[in-house]
PDB file of C-alpha atoms in Angstrom:
ATOM      1  CA  MET H 943     -18.133  15.662  12.381  1.00 39.00           C
ATOM      2  CA  PRO H 944     -15.572  16.897   9.960  1.00 44.00           C
ATOM      3  CA  ASN H 945     -14.785  20.851   9.903  1.00 42.00           C
ATOM      4  CA  SER H 946     -16.579  23.375   7.182  1.00 37.00           C
ATOM      5  CA  VAL H 947     -13.156  23.551   5.088  1.00 42.00           C
ATOM      6  CA  ALA H 948     -12.703  19.453   5.324  1.00 64.00           C
ATOM      7  CA  HIS H 949     -16.166  18.355   3.681  1.00 92.00           C
ATOM      8  CA  THR H 950     -14.378  16.382   0.975  1.00 96.00           C
ATOM      9  CA  ALA H 951     -11.951  13.133   2.134  1.00 96.00           C
ATOM     10  CA  ILE H 952      -9.752  10.705   0.369  1.00 97.00           C
ATOM     11  CA  LEU H 953     -10.428   7.168   0.668  1.00 96.00           C
ATOM     12  CA  PHE H 954      -7.537   5.144   0.127  1.00 92.00           C
ATOM     13  CA  PHE H 955      -8.554   1.486  -0.571  1.00 86.00           C
ATOM     14  CA  ALA H 956      -5.755  -0.687  -1.252  1.00 81.00           C
ATOM     15  CA  ARG H 957      -4.250  -3.645   0.276  1.00 71.00           C
ATOM     16  CA  ARG H 958      -0.893  -3.790   2.442  1.00 68.00           C
ATOM     17  CA  PRO H 959       1.770  -5.219   0.608  1.00 61.00           C
ATOM     18  CA  ALA H 960       1.635  -8.530   2.864  1.00 64.00           C
ATOM     19  CA  ALA H 961      -1.188  -9.452   1.282  1.00 63.00           C
ATOM     20  CA  GLU H 962      -1.411  -8.095  -2.274  1.00 61.00           C
ATOM     21  CA  VAL H 963       1.885  -9.906  -2.955  1.00 55.00           C
ATOM     22  CA  GLN H 964      -0.887 -13.125  -2.344  1.00 59.00           C
ATOM     23  CA  GLU H 965      -3.210 -12.032  -5.201  1.00 65.00           C
ATOM     24  CA  LYS H 966      -0.578  -9.614  -7.499  1.00 62.00           C
ATOM     25  CA  THR H 967       2.448 -10.264  -8.688  1.00 59.00           C
ATOM     26  CA  LEU H 968       4.320  -7.504 -10.675  1.00 66.00           C
ATOM     27  CA  ALA H 969       7.771  -8.409 -10.373  1.00 62.00           C
ATOM     28  CA  SER H 970       9.416 -11.226 -10.367  1.00 59.00           C
ATOM     29  CA  VAL H 971      11.977 -10.143  -7.827  1.00 58.00           C
ATOM     30  CA  HIS H 972      11.480  -8.221  -5.117  1.00 66.00           C
ATOM     31  CA  ASN H 973       7.690  -8.195  -5.604  1.00 72.00           C
ATOM     32  CA  LYS H 974       7.123  -7.195  -2.387  1.00 76.00           C
ATOM     33  CA  ARG H 975       9.196  -4.518  -2.028  1.00 80.00           C
ATOM     34  CA  VAL H 976       7.788  -2.958  -5.532  1.00 79.00           C
ATOM     35  CA  LEU H 977       4.020  -3.588  -4.226  1.00 78.00           C
ATOM     36  CA  GLN H 978       5.061  -1.203  -1.014  1.00 83.00           C
ATOM     37  CA  HIS H 979       7.066   1.408  -3.176  1.00 82.00           C
ATOM     38  CA  LEU H 980       3.632   1.646  -5.084  1.00 85.00           C
ATOM     39  CA  ARG H 981       1.449   2.379  -1.808  1.00 86.00           C
ATOM     40  CA  ASP H 982       3.624   3.810  -0.638  1.00 87.00           C
ATOM     41  CA  HIS H 983       3.664   6.835  -3.826  1.00 89.00           C
ATOM     42  CA  ALA H 984      -0.138   6.721  -3.458  1.00 90.00           C
ATOM     43  CA  TRP H 985      -0.203   8.024   0.247  1.00 92.00           C
ATOM     44  CA  ARG H 986       2.453  10.071  -0.140  1.00 93.00           C
ATOM     45  CA  THR H 987       0.348  11.549  -2.848  1.00 95.00           C
ATOM     46  CA  ALA H 988      -3.193  11.222  -1.407  1.00 95.00           C
ATOM     47  CA  ARG H 989      -1.026  13.578   1.467  1.00 95.00           C
ATOM     48  CA  ALA H 990      -0.040  15.544  -0.183  1.00 96.00           C
ATOM     49  CA  THR H 991      -3.211  17.371  -1.310  1.00 95.00           C
ATOM     50  CA  GLY H 992      -3.665  18.457   2.682  1.00 94.00           C
ATOM     51  CA  LEU H 993      -7.063  16.803   2.263  1.00 95.00           C
ATOM     52  CA  PRO H 994      -8.092  13.880   5.787  1.00 95.00           C
ATOM     53  CA  CYS H 995      -7.057  10.468   4.183  1.00 95.00           C
ATOM     54  CA  LEU H 996      -8.752   7.577   5.394  1.00 93.00           C
ATOM     55  CA  ILE H 997      -7.507   4.375   5.137  1.00 90.00           C
ATOM     56  CA  VAL H 998      -9.310   1.182   4.463  1.00 85.00           C
ATOM     57  CA  ASP H 999      -6.990  -2.061   3.923  1.00 76.00           C
ATOM     58  CA  GLU H1000      -8.040  -5.549   3.736  1.00 75.00           C
ATOM     59  CA  ARG H1001      -7.975  -5.983   7.373  1.00 79.00           C
ATOM     60  CA  ARG H1002     -11.213  -3.247   7.343  1.00 79.00           C
ATOM     61  CA  GLN H1003     -13.105  -4.090   4.619  1.00 83.00           C
ATOM     62  CA  GLN H1004     -15.938  -6.073   4.826  1.00 86.00           C
ATOM     63  CA  GLY H1005     -17.856  -8.196   2.529  1.00 86.00           C
ATOM     64  CA  THR H1006     -17.542 -10.881  -0.042  1.00 88.00           C
ATOM     65  CA  THR H1007     -16.701  -9.112  -3.513  1.00 93.00           C
ATOM     66  CA  PHE H1008     -14.622  -7.085  -4.179  1.00 91.00           C
ATOM     67  CA  GLY H1009     -18.302  -4.694  -4.778  1.00 94.00           C
ATOM     68  CA  GLU H1010     -19.582  -4.890  -0.952  1.00 95.00           C
ATOM     69  CA  ARG H1011     -16.331  -4.151  -0.100  1.00 93.00           C
ATOM     70  CA  PHE H1012     -15.700  -1.116  -1.707  1.00 95.00           C
ATOM     71  CA  ALA H1013     -18.909   0.025  -1.709  1.00 95.00           C
ATOM     72  CA  HIS H1014     -19.586  -0.295   2.518  1.00 93.00           C
ATOM     73  CA  ALA H1015     -15.754   1.490   3.170  1.00 94.00           C
ATOM     74  CA  MET H1016     -17.319   4.802   0.508  1.00 95.00           C
ATOM     75  CA  GLN H1017     -20.369   4.144   2.979  1.00 94.00           C
ATOM     76  CA  GLN H1018     -18.206   4.109   5.626  1.00 93.00           C
ATOM     77  CA  VAL H1019     -16.708   7.394   4.668  1.00 94.00           C
ATOM     78  CA  PHE H1020     -19.696   9.487   4.065  1.00 96.00           C
ATOM     79  CA  ARG H1021     -21.370   8.194   7.768  1.00 92.00           C
ATOM     80  CA  GLN H1022     -17.807   9.636   9.166  1.00 92.00           C
ATOM     81  CA  GLY H1023     -20.410  13.276   8.114  1.00 93.00           C
ATOM     82  CA  TYR H1024     -18.041  14.445   4.789  1.00 95.00           C
ATOM     83  CA  ARG H1025     -20.043  15.381   2.023  1.00 96.00           C
ATOM     84  CA  ARG H1026     -17.792  14.265  -1.216  1.00 97.00           C
ATOM     85  CA  VAL H1027     -15.115  10.901  -1.316  1.00 97.00           C
ATOM     86  CA  ILE H1028     -12.540  10.670  -3.627  1.00 98.00           C
ATOM     87  CA  ALA H1029     -11.472   6.727  -3.432  1.00 97.00           C
ATOM     88  CA  ILE H1030      -8.064   5.988  -5.317  1.00 96.00           C
ATOM     89  CA  GLY H1031      -6.123   2.631  -4.288  1.00 89.00           C
ATOM     90  CA  GLY H1032      -2.195   1.756  -4.200  1.00 83.00           C
ATOM     91  CA  ASP H1033      -1.373   0.192  -8.204  1.00 84.00           C
ATOM     92  CA  VAL H1034      -1.472   3.745 -10.308  1.00 88.00           C
ATOM     93  CA  PRO H1035       2.363   5.324 -10.841  1.00 88.00           C
ATOM     94  CA  ASP H1036       1.730   7.952 -12.692  1.00 89.00           C
ATOM     95  CA  LEU H1037      -0.936   9.174  -9.725  1.00 93.00           C
ATOM     96  CA  ARG H1038      -0.255  12.845  -8.811  1.00 93.00           C
ATOM     97  CA  LYS H1039      -1.948  15.651  -6.392  1.00 95.00           C
ATOM     98  CA  GLN H1040      -3.258  18.058  -8.683  1.00 96.00           C
ATOM     99  CA  HIS H1041      -5.281  14.461 -10.091  1.00 97.00           C
ATOM    100  CA  ILE H1042      -6.767  14.645  -6.990  1.00 97.00           C
ATOM    101  CA  GLN H1043      -7.223  17.847  -6.642  1.00 96.00           C
ATOM    102  CA  ARG H1044      -9.173  18.752  -9.754  1.00 97.00           C
ATOM    103  CA  ALA H1045     -11.067  15.274  -8.811  1.00 97.00           C
ATOM    104  CA  ALA H1046     -11.916  17.781  -5.842  1.00 97.00           C
ATOM    105  CA  ASP H1047     -12.877  21.070  -7.840  1.00 96.00           C
ATOM    106  CA  LEU H1048     -15.001  18.995  -9.777  1.00 97.00           C
ATOM    107  CA  LEU H1049     -16.964  17.524  -6.858  1.00 96.00           C
ATOM    108  CA  ARG H1050     -18.140  20.820  -6.555  1.00 94.00           C
ATOM    109  CA  GLN H1051     -20.318  21.208  -9.536  1.00 95.00           C
ATOM    110  CA  HIS H1052     -20.196  17.244 -10.803  1.00 97.00           C
ATOM    111  CA  ASP H1053     -21.904  14.243  -8.875  1.00 98.00           C
ATOM    112  CA  TRP H1054     -19.655  11.513  -9.658  1.00 98.00           C
ATOM    113  CA  VAL H1055     -16.262  12.086 -10.997  1.00 98.00           C
ATOM    114  CA  LEU H1056     -13.972   9.221 -12.836  1.00 98.00           C
ATOM    115  CA  GLY H1057     -10.358   9.137 -13.675  1.00 97.00           C
ATOM    116  CA  PRO H1058     -10.363   5.527 -16.265  1.00 96.00           C
ATOM    117  CA  ASP H1059      -6.799   2.961 -16.789  1.00 92.00           C
ATOM    118  CA  LEU H1060      -6.212   1.924 -19.909  1.00 87.00           C
ATOM    119  CA  ARG H1061      -7.723  -1.134 -19.752  1.00 87.00           C
ATOM    120  CA  GLY H1062     -11.885   0.141 -19.024  1.00 91.00           C
ATOM    121  CA  GLY H1063     -11.604   0.549 -15.269  1.00 92.00           C
ATOM    122  CA  ALA H1064     -11.043   3.761 -12.725  1.00 95.00           C
ATOM    123  CA  TYR H1065      -7.641   4.572 -10.916  1.00 95.00           C
ATOM    124  CA  LEU H1066     -10.634   7.066  -9.219  1.00 97.00           C
ATOM    125  CA  ILE H1067     -13.573   7.153  -8.607  1.00 97.00           C
ATOM    126  CA  ALA H1068     -15.278  10.139  -6.626  1.00 98.00           C
ATOM    127  CA  CYS H1069     -19.309  10.833  -5.408  1.00 98.00           C
ATOM    128  CA  THR H1070     -21.279  13.225  -3.707  1.00 97.00           C
ATOM    129  CA  ARG H1071     -22.807  11.832  -0.304  1.00 97.00           C
ATOM    130  CA  GLU H1072     -26.561  12.165  -2.502  1.00 97.00           C
ATOM    131  CA  ALA H1073     -24.859  11.038  -5.609  1.00 97.00           C
ATOM    132  CA  PHE H1074     -24.044   7.483  -3.687  1.00 97.00           C
ATOM    133  CA  ALA H1075     -27.036   7.121  -1.576  1.00 96.00           C
ATOM    134  CA  LYS H1076     -29.274   6.753  -5.047  1.00 95.00           C
ATOM    135  CA  ASN H1077     -27.086   4.039  -6.254  1.00 93.00           C
ATOM    136  CA  PRO H1078     -27.683   1.680  -4.064  1.00 91.00           C
ATOM    137  CA  HIS H1079     -26.795  -0.749  -6.247  1.00 93.00           C
ATOM    138  CA  LEU H1080     -23.389  -0.022  -6.879  1.00 94.00           C
ATOM    139  CA  HIS H1081     -21.573  -3.276  -5.261  1.00 94.00           C
ATOM    140  CA  THR H1082     -23.303  -4.983  -8.428  1.00 95.00           C
ATOM    141  CA  LEU H1083     -21.725  -3.637 -11.153  1.00 96.00           C
ATOM    142  CA  PRO H1084     -18.404  -5.049 -12.849  1.00 95.00           C
ATOM    143  CA  TRP H1085     -15.731  -4.504 -10.931  1.00 95.00           C
ATOM    144  CA  GLN H1086     -12.445  -5.446 -11.782  1.00 89.00           C
ATOM    145  CA  THR H1087     -13.174  -5.427 -15.486  1.00 92.00           C
ATOM    146  CA  SER H1088     -13.114  -4.103 -18.706  1.00 91.00           C
ATOM    147  CA  TYR H1089     -16.789  -3.227 -18.228  1.00 95.00           C
ATOM    148  CA  THR H1090     -16.405  -1.048 -14.928  1.00 95.00           C
ATOM    149  CA  LEU H1091     -16.171   2.480 -16.377  1.00 97.00           C
ATOM    150  CA  LYS H1092     -18.738   1.896 -19.040  1.00 97.00           C
ATOM    151  CA  SER H1093     -20.733   0.036 -16.599  1.00 96.00           C
ATOM    152  CA  LEU H1094     -20.404   3.405 -13.870  1.00 97.00           C
ATOM    153  CA  LEU H1095     -20.993   6.199 -16.737  1.00 97.00           C
ATOM    154  CA  GLN H1096     -24.536   4.041 -17.840  1.00 96.00           C
ATOM    155  CA  SER H1097     -25.516   3.946 -13.840  1.00 96.00           C
ATOM    156  CA  ALA H1098     -24.513   7.817 -13.090  1.00 96.00           C
ATOM    157  CA  ARG H1099     -26.821   8.638 -16.257  1.00 94.00           C
ATOM    158  CA  ARG H1100     -29.444   6.450 -15.379  1.00 94.00           C
ATOM    159  CA  ARG H1101     -30.141   7.961 -12.713  1.00 95.00           C
ATOM    160  CA  GLN H1102     -29.590  11.556 -14.315  1.00 96.00           C
ATOM    161  CA  GLN H1103     -26.439  12.296 -12.391  1.00 97.00           C
ATOM    162  CA  SER H1104     -23.551  14.502 -13.766  1.00 97.00           C
ATOM    163  CA  VAL H1105     -19.977  12.744 -14.320  1.00 98.00           C
ATOM    164  CA  ALA H1106     -16.550  14.268 -14.918  1.00 98.00           C
ATOM    165  CA  LEU H1107     -13.376  12.652 -16.079  1.00 98.00           C
ATOM    166  CA  LEU H1108      -9.914  12.964 -15.301  1.00 97.00           C
ATOM    167  CA  SER H1109      -7.027  11.983 -18.057  1.00 95.00           C
ATOM    168  CA  VAL H1110      -6.071   8.186 -18.531  1.00 94.00           C
ATOM    169  CA  LEU H1111      -3.449   7.004 -16.472  1.00 92.00           C
ATOM    170  CA  HIS H1112      -1.698   3.867 -16.337  1.00 83.00           C
ATOM    171  CA  ASP H1113      -2.739   1.323 -13.496  1.00 79.00           C
ATOM    172  CA  LEU H1114      -0.193  -1.744 -13.183  1.00 73.00           C
ATOM    173  CA  ASN H1115      -2.436  -4.951 -12.151  1.00 72.00           C
ATOM    174  CA  HIS H1116       0.625  -7.723 -14.300  1.00 73.00           C
ATOM    175  CA  ARG H1117       3.658  -8.259 -15.068  1.00 71.00           C
ATOM    176  CA  SER H1118       3.544  -7.182 -18.578  1.00 73.00           C
ATOM    177  CA  ASP H1119       2.199  -3.747 -17.192  1.00 71.00           C
ATOM    178  CA  LEU H1120       4.765  -2.649 -15.117  1.00 72.00           C
ATOM    179  CA  SER H1121       7.699  -3.943 -18.044  1.00 72.00           C
ATOM    180  CA  VAL H1122       5.205  -1.457 -19.987  1.00 76.00           C
ATOM    181  CA  TRP H1123       5.489   1.108 -18.055  1.00 74.00           C
ATOM    182  CA  LEU H1124       9.306   1.171 -16.769  1.00 72.00           C
ATOM    183  CA  ALA H1125      10.108   1.353 -20.809  1.00 73.00           C
ATOM    184  CA  HIS H1126       8.056   4.768 -21.467  1.00 73.00           C
ATOM    185  CA  HIS H1127       9.096   6.899 -17.938  1.00 65.00           C
ATOM    186  CA  GLY H1128      12.704   7.507 -18.225  1.00 51.00           C
ATOM    187  CA  GLN H1129      12.760  10.614 -15.744  1.00 54.00           C
ATOM    188  CA  HIS H1130       9.902   9.416 -14.199  1.00 60.00           C
ATOM    189  CA  ARG H1131      11.224   9.283  -9.534  1.00 60.00           C
ATOM    190  CA  LEU H1132       9.362   6.065  -9.154  1.00 64.00           C
ATOM    191  CA  ARG H1133      10.796   4.404 -12.455  1.00 61.00           C
ATOM    192  CA  SER H1134      14.236   4.771 -10.713  1.00 64.00           C
ATOM    193  CA  LEU H1135      12.927   3.565  -7.003  1.00 59.00           C
ATOM    194  CA  LEU H1136      11.573   1.099  -8.987  1.00 61.00           C
ATOM    195  CA  GLN H1137      13.866   0.060 -10.965  1.00 56.00           C
ATOM    196  CA  SER H1138      17.165   0.354  -7.880  1.00 58.00           C
ATOM    197  CA  LEU H1139      15.056  -1.370  -5.085  1.00 48.00           C
ATOM    198  CA  LEU H1140      15.883   0.692  -2.400  1.00 31.00           C
ATOM    199  CA  LYS H1141      17.777  -1.726  -0.065  1.00 35.00           C
ATOM    200  CA  THR H1142      16.322   0.594   2.462  1.00 42.00           C
ATOM    201  CA  VAL H1143      12.761   0.758   2.455  1.00 45.00           C
ATOM    202  CA  SER H1144      11.547   4.412   3.971  1.00 49.00           C
ATOM    203  CA  ASN H1145       7.761   3.529   5.141  1.00 57.00           C
ATOM    204  CA  PRO H1146       5.464   7.052   5.095  1.00 57.00           C
ATOM    205  CA  ALA H1147       3.858   6.971   8.557  1.00 55.00           C
ATOM    206  CA  TYR H1148       0.630   6.238   8.241  1.00 52.00           C
ATOM    207  CA  SER H1149      -0.888   8.157  10.273  1.00 50.00           C
ATOM    208  CA  SER H1150      -4.643   8.769   9.198  1.00 51.00           C
ATOM    209  CA  VAL H1151      -6.225   5.537   9.659  1.00 49.00           C
ATOM    210  CA  LEU H1152      -9.535   6.630  11.294  1.00 49.00           C
ATOM    211  CA  PHE H1153     -11.484   2.909  11.616  1.00 46.00           C
ATOM    212  CA  PRO H1154      -9.290   1.418  13.989  1.00 37.00           C
TER     213      PRO H1154
END
């Protein structure tokens, strides 16, 4: 059981770059390194909050569809004893610890906290254990589509559950997404990293894997 000051956990739901590269192409060259940089950025951001971080990558995900795998991962975190879970992926370069901390604060007053992306999806999905338990059909929603956010909102409201929204951020799913993002973030440190593709990739220690 988590201690009294750790009722909220971060679920890092993202494939390892070796697996992600089979499904996603953000760059014509060094695609794996780009994906690695993005994943490292998300992990460091999560760790910077000081909240417990739990990783569920493709080796630990269970289910046939994305919805099944995601719902199962959320359930596994709640079974660890946490009351609130904040799920993030590894493809949002503008994600900051402030976004996650804001979600943690809002979860004390709301059933759900959602971070909208630019195409109708969600880069962050957070909920309480009670809200999750009252939504047994979460896995059937149209995940990874332009209707994901709308469907999450409708599902929560049908159950009279409150929802708070974070600011809209740009996630990266296609090569064109990366090009647009790079063009609009001239002072962003990650932009320099992605453009230079460091010869030596420094990987952070993924030391909080709680699902062996």
